[in-house]
Structures are given as structure tokens and as C-alpha cells.
Amino acid sequence: MGSKSEHSIIKLMLILCLVLIPKEVWSESVDKKDILYINSYSPRFEFFDEQLNGIKSVLGDSVELQVEYLDQGNFYGVKNELNFYNLIKYKINNYKTYDAILIGDDPALNFIRKHKEELFKGIPIITFGVNNKTNIEYIKNNDDTYGVEEGISLKKNLDLINKLYKNKNVVAINFKSRENNIDLDNFYKLESYYPDLNFSHISYEEEDTVETIKKKIDKIDENSIILLTYIYSYSSISYNELFELQDYLDAEVDLPKFSTLKHELYFDTIGGYMTSHYEQGKMGAEIAMDIINGNEPTSKLVSYDEVNKYIFNYEHLKKHKIKEKYLPKNSKIINKPETFWSKHKLVIIPAAIIVACLVVTIIIFIINNKKRRMYSEGIFKAKEIAESSIKAQNNFISNISHELRTPVAVIISVIQLLEKQNKDKEFDLTSSIKIIKQNCLRLTRLTNNIIDVAKMDLGFIDMRPVNIEIVSLLEDIVSSIIPYAKSKNINVIFDTEIEELVMSVDPDKIERMMLNLLSNSIKFNKNDGSIITMVKVNDSYLNIEVIDTGIGISKEYMSKIFDKFTQVEDIMIRQNEGSGIGLSLVKYFTEAHGGTISVESELNKGSRFIVRIPMIKQSELSMSYYEKNQNYVVVGAEVEFSDIYA
Ligand code: ADP
């Protein structure tokens, strides 16, 4: 046993080790791939980090990522490009090999195009953030070159504005000249699709300064919606001027502003279907991983409409009263405050589990407690029943001893008398013989009853039903008790509603039942009282009622008198003979006939025992037992009435 459980513990520990050891430990042995990422600008721009984070979200630690940047924003020109060329050349020549090159934005792709044959031959190039037409064509036409296109989803943004607002002016803003401005060309091309919207624009022309643009901004009508169309890209102004104008727009124009570029979202813009540099970098890295793993990428050039995303700023949605339900599906909402649930779910879930466990434990405890209580109540009841049954049996034993001793003592004394008197031959023996006989009958009754009780307990009773005319049988039984009733001057009446009735009963058992009831009605009757036996028919039942005017039975005992060995009077003060078996036998015989017995009684007024037996007949075969008006001889009265000295 001990070693088995030890084995289980060791197994469990091993499994835990496998699960808990960080995956990095296992991945150490895997051959890492190398990717060089060349960005056109520098970390100064927000989109630099965005793109890099998008790349890292895919590559994780499985790839050695090296990052270089051309810094076109700060150092534009041949000298910068030459220095960069030398740097990359040095790297390429001195590093093992790169499995793929990632390119961010057009200037870096221009660089690649120039030096592809010399520096990057055979290495897959994956570009993103590219929107220059020549570069797009280059991607399409060159093997080993893949790309994620960059562009403004004007249509999707205008659809969104059209859905949210009616009869508004849409003012497109970018800081390039209107001439050769593809973004504004495309904007006006879409005008005819939106009859409810009025199109206009603000652009940065040759004669413009920051101040003149500010004036243009001041003139924007109150009923306008602003659409920022890539204000950074190819702007005719410096970055500082651009930031100044951006701040001016934020501060002075409190109109809904939609944007086509994700990092404009950090200013006072609601959002829109936007170019996300994060998504670009992510998609570029996914293509690179496909190629490195030997899978053909699903697309050589992913269109900007596929990579752009609906992104909104929660605070600005709220400010302009735009409900989330009106936004397109799969919209991403940033700056959304954490709900109570999402903020605390790490605490709430375990707390809820603990509370649930506690509740279940308490419920189980309560149920167990209840069961235990019921169980102990059951034991207590069983104990009470056992005790009262032992008490009844003890009573029975003392009754029996008394019952046996009395007739035997009488018989012995009569025999002694006989012996003495036998010397005198002329002595009349009649009365002595009578006493001996009666006491023998008492002993016979007692033993009969004890035998029947034993049979009753074993569930065996010898029923011999026959079809018999029961009214005359009952009348005969009642008539047989008259001599015994005389001892107390009791009037015996037999009354019947029906003249005759043939039904199936065991006549011996009926006789025992009736004689028991009748002997009780004499024993517990008063002198000069009366006994009425009534025969009735009720609902296919035969009702036999034995009514007496005796001492009656208290309510307390009424439910107990049919139990074995029960007597109402205490043995020490009892005035009547008996063993407490009679009524239990009457009940048993009645039930053996399919019937019931009940009692109604009032103390000192009398009792009424009602026996109900179903009126059924035996099948034709047993009809031969039946003889109408047969003369049934009551033989048991002498025995059953041996208690009563007639
Ligand atoms: P027993 O042999 O003692 O008569 P039974 O089973 O016939 O035993 O009766 C049980 C007890 O019921 C009697 O001891 C008596 O106290 C009470 N009892 C029975 N019949 C009557 C009756 N007709 N009137 C009053 N009490 C009765």
C-alpha cells in the first residue's frame, strides 16, 4: 500500500514539473530563425513602436529579431543612405544569414529595390506601410517579395458618417496641396454616393502658412463633421507646424472628428476605419512566419481595406453621444474604462467559488444533520416499540401464570376434596365434576388462544371458507350465550335487517370471533345490563355490531385493545379473567376474511364493536357445502365462556 501511494506521489510530482517548467526551457533547443526589420523612419514616431509591437506579437521569442532604421524623417539624402548601406552591408556580410527581411514603409523598400541583387538575393522580403504605386507594382512583379498595402479607407469612413449623421457638411482635412492630391481626388469621387452629405476640404497650398490654415479652420461651419485624411502623410509642412495645427484643431474645433489613421486617435478624434500600424506589422510578421515555416502565404499583397480596422476612442464616443450599438461589428474600442467585473474578476471568481463551496458544505452539513436526527428519532421510536412490546410480553407471562395457576389450583383442591369424600360413597359428585370440567375448559381456551396467536405471528392461519347462511349462524351463536348472561341477569337481544344471507365465511372462525366479543360484553357488563347483536348490510359488506351497556373503554386504550396481550385493567386489581389475546384474534380472523373491526365506546355507558366482512361467495364448486337453513351447532361456547361461571 505504502509503496503504491509513493509511486502515485512521484508520478504527480513529475507531471507537475512538466506542466510548471517554463516553455522557454524546452524551446531553448529549437533552432531559432533570424529576421532583419528595416524601418523607414525612427522611434521618434509613434507608429514605429506600433509596427514593432505588431511584429513582436507574432514572432514572440521563437525568432531572433534585429531592428534597423533609415531615419528618413531626420536625415534625408544620399549621405544618409550611403551610411545606411554600409551598415546593412556589414551586417549581411558578418552575420550568418537572415531568413526574412521585414520592411516598414516606402523609403526602406526603395532602398531594398536598389540593393536587392547585391545584398538581399534569395531572401524573402515582406513589406508593410507601402502605398507608393511603383513600390506596389514592384511587390506584385517580384518573386520573394510580399506586402501589406497602406491606404485610406475613405468609403468605409464615409459610410460610417452617413450612418451616424444626416444633412451634414463633411470637411476632409489634409496638409498637402489640392493639386495631385490623390486622397482628396478619391474623396470627391465618392461624393455622388452620399446625397445627404455636403463635401468640402481644407488643404495646404503654396501660399498658405500655419496662420492661414488656422483661419480656414476657424471658418468651418457648425454643422460639419471633420474627416482627417492622413494629415501626416506627404504633408507640405514641417512636423512642428503639423503638431501645432493638430493642437489647434483639438482646442478650437469641438465638432465630431473622424480619422483614417490610428495614431490620430490619441488626439481629439472619435475614430473610424483606420490604418493601424500595429495591424500592419502584425500581418507582415504573419506572412514572414508562413514563409519561414515553408507555407505559401494566403496573399502576395494584402490590400489596405483588409488590414485596416474599425477603432474608436471610448471617451470621444461618449462626448459626441455615439452609442456602441451603432458602431460596426468587430469595432475595437480603446480607453474603455474597466467594468467592475473585468477589474475584479480575478478576485470575484475565486471568492464566488469559495462561497459556493461553503454553501454546498453547509447544505451537506444540514442534510447530514437532519438525516442523523431522523435516524436517531427512528432508533428512539424503535426502542420505545421494543420496550412496550417487552412490557406487554411480561404482562402476558404473568397473566398466563395466573390463568394457568387458578384453574389448576381449583382442579387440585376439587380432586383433594373428591379423595376425601370418596370414602363416603353416598356423596354426590356432580358439582365437583362440573368445577373440574369448567377449569379444564378454561385451560383448553387458554392453550387454544396461545396456539392461534403463535400461528398468527407466523402468518399461518388455517382458513376453511364455505358458503353458509350466516344470519342463522349468528343467531345460533348469540342464543348459545344466554345461559352465561343469566349469571349477571343480562338481557341478550339479536336483531337483523335481513332474513337470510348466503356468503362465504369460515364458520369456526366466525364462531370464535363472535364468542370472544360476546364473552367480553358479558365480562365487562354490569348486572342487569343488556347485549344487542345487530346484523346489517352496507355497501356489499355485512356489518355485525355487538353492543353492550358495560363499563366502556377510555379513549386512551381504544386504539390499543386490538394489540396482543393488552388489557385495560391492571393485573393486580383486575375483576375479570382473561389473557389479553381475545380481541387481537378477533381482529386477525376478521382481516383473514378481508374485513375490518372497529370500536366506539364511552366510559361507564358501554361499547359497540363493529365487524365488517365483504359479502363474497365461493365458486360453484364449493356450493355443495351450502345447505340452506343448515343447523350449525355452536360447539365453542362452553370453551369460550369458561371464564364466566354460569
Ligand atoms: P381479555 O382476554 O383480557 O378479555 P381481550 O383481548 O378480549 O382480552 O380484551 C382486551 C381488553 O379490552 C380487556 O381486558 C378489556 O380491558 C377490554 N375490553 C374488551 N371488550 C370490552 C368491552 N366489551 N367492554 C369494556 N372493555 C372491554
XYZ file of C-alpha atoms and ligand atoms in Angstrom, residues 445 516 520-521 523-524 548 551-553 561 566-569 577-584 607 609 643, ligand 1:
53
model
C -59.390 -21.961 25.835
C -64.963 -13.578 22.042
C -66.275 -9.653 26.668
C -69.679 -7.954 26.542
C -67.482 -9.927 31.365
C -67.329 -6.135 31.143
C -73.174 -3.690 25.411
C -68.059 -0.282 31.761
C -66.835 1.076 28.392
C -63.263 1.763 27.336
C -57.204 -3.135 22.791
C -53.359 -5.786 26.024
C -55.702 -5.442 28.947
C -57.088 -2.218 30.224
C -57.236 -3.192 33.857
C -60.475 -13.181 33.908
C -58.653 -13.122 30.575
C -55.276 -13.120 28.854
C -55.455 -10.062 26.546
C -55.374 -12.256 23.450
C -59.076 -12.452 22.502
C -59.535 -9.156 20.605
C -56.247 -9.495 18.724
C -69.186 -0.256 23.926
C -67.779 -3.408 18.305
C -64.088 -17.518 32.041
P -59.250 -10.471 27.639
O -58.973 -11.901 27.458
O -58.453 -9.800 28.692
O -60.698 -10.153 27.646
P -59.360 -9.242 25.103
O -58.315 -9.098 24.029
O -60.592 -9.913 24.728
O -58.630 -9.844 26.309
O -59.713 -7.782 25.610
C -58.683 -6.874 25.865
C -59.155 -5.825 26.850
O -60.111 -4.956 26.216
C -59.905 -6.369 28.010
O -59.002 -6.808 29.050
C -60.746 -5.218 28.457
O -59.999 -4.357 29.262
C -61.084 -4.504 27.151
N -62.413 -4.874 26.619
C -62.710 -5.815 25.690
N -64.019 -5.840 25.424
C -64.611 -4.916 26.226
C -65.957 -4.480 26.453
N -66.969 -5.015 25.770
N -66.175 -3.520 27.380
C -65.141 -2.980 28.055
N -63.853 -3.348 27.912
C -63.582 -4.301 27.001
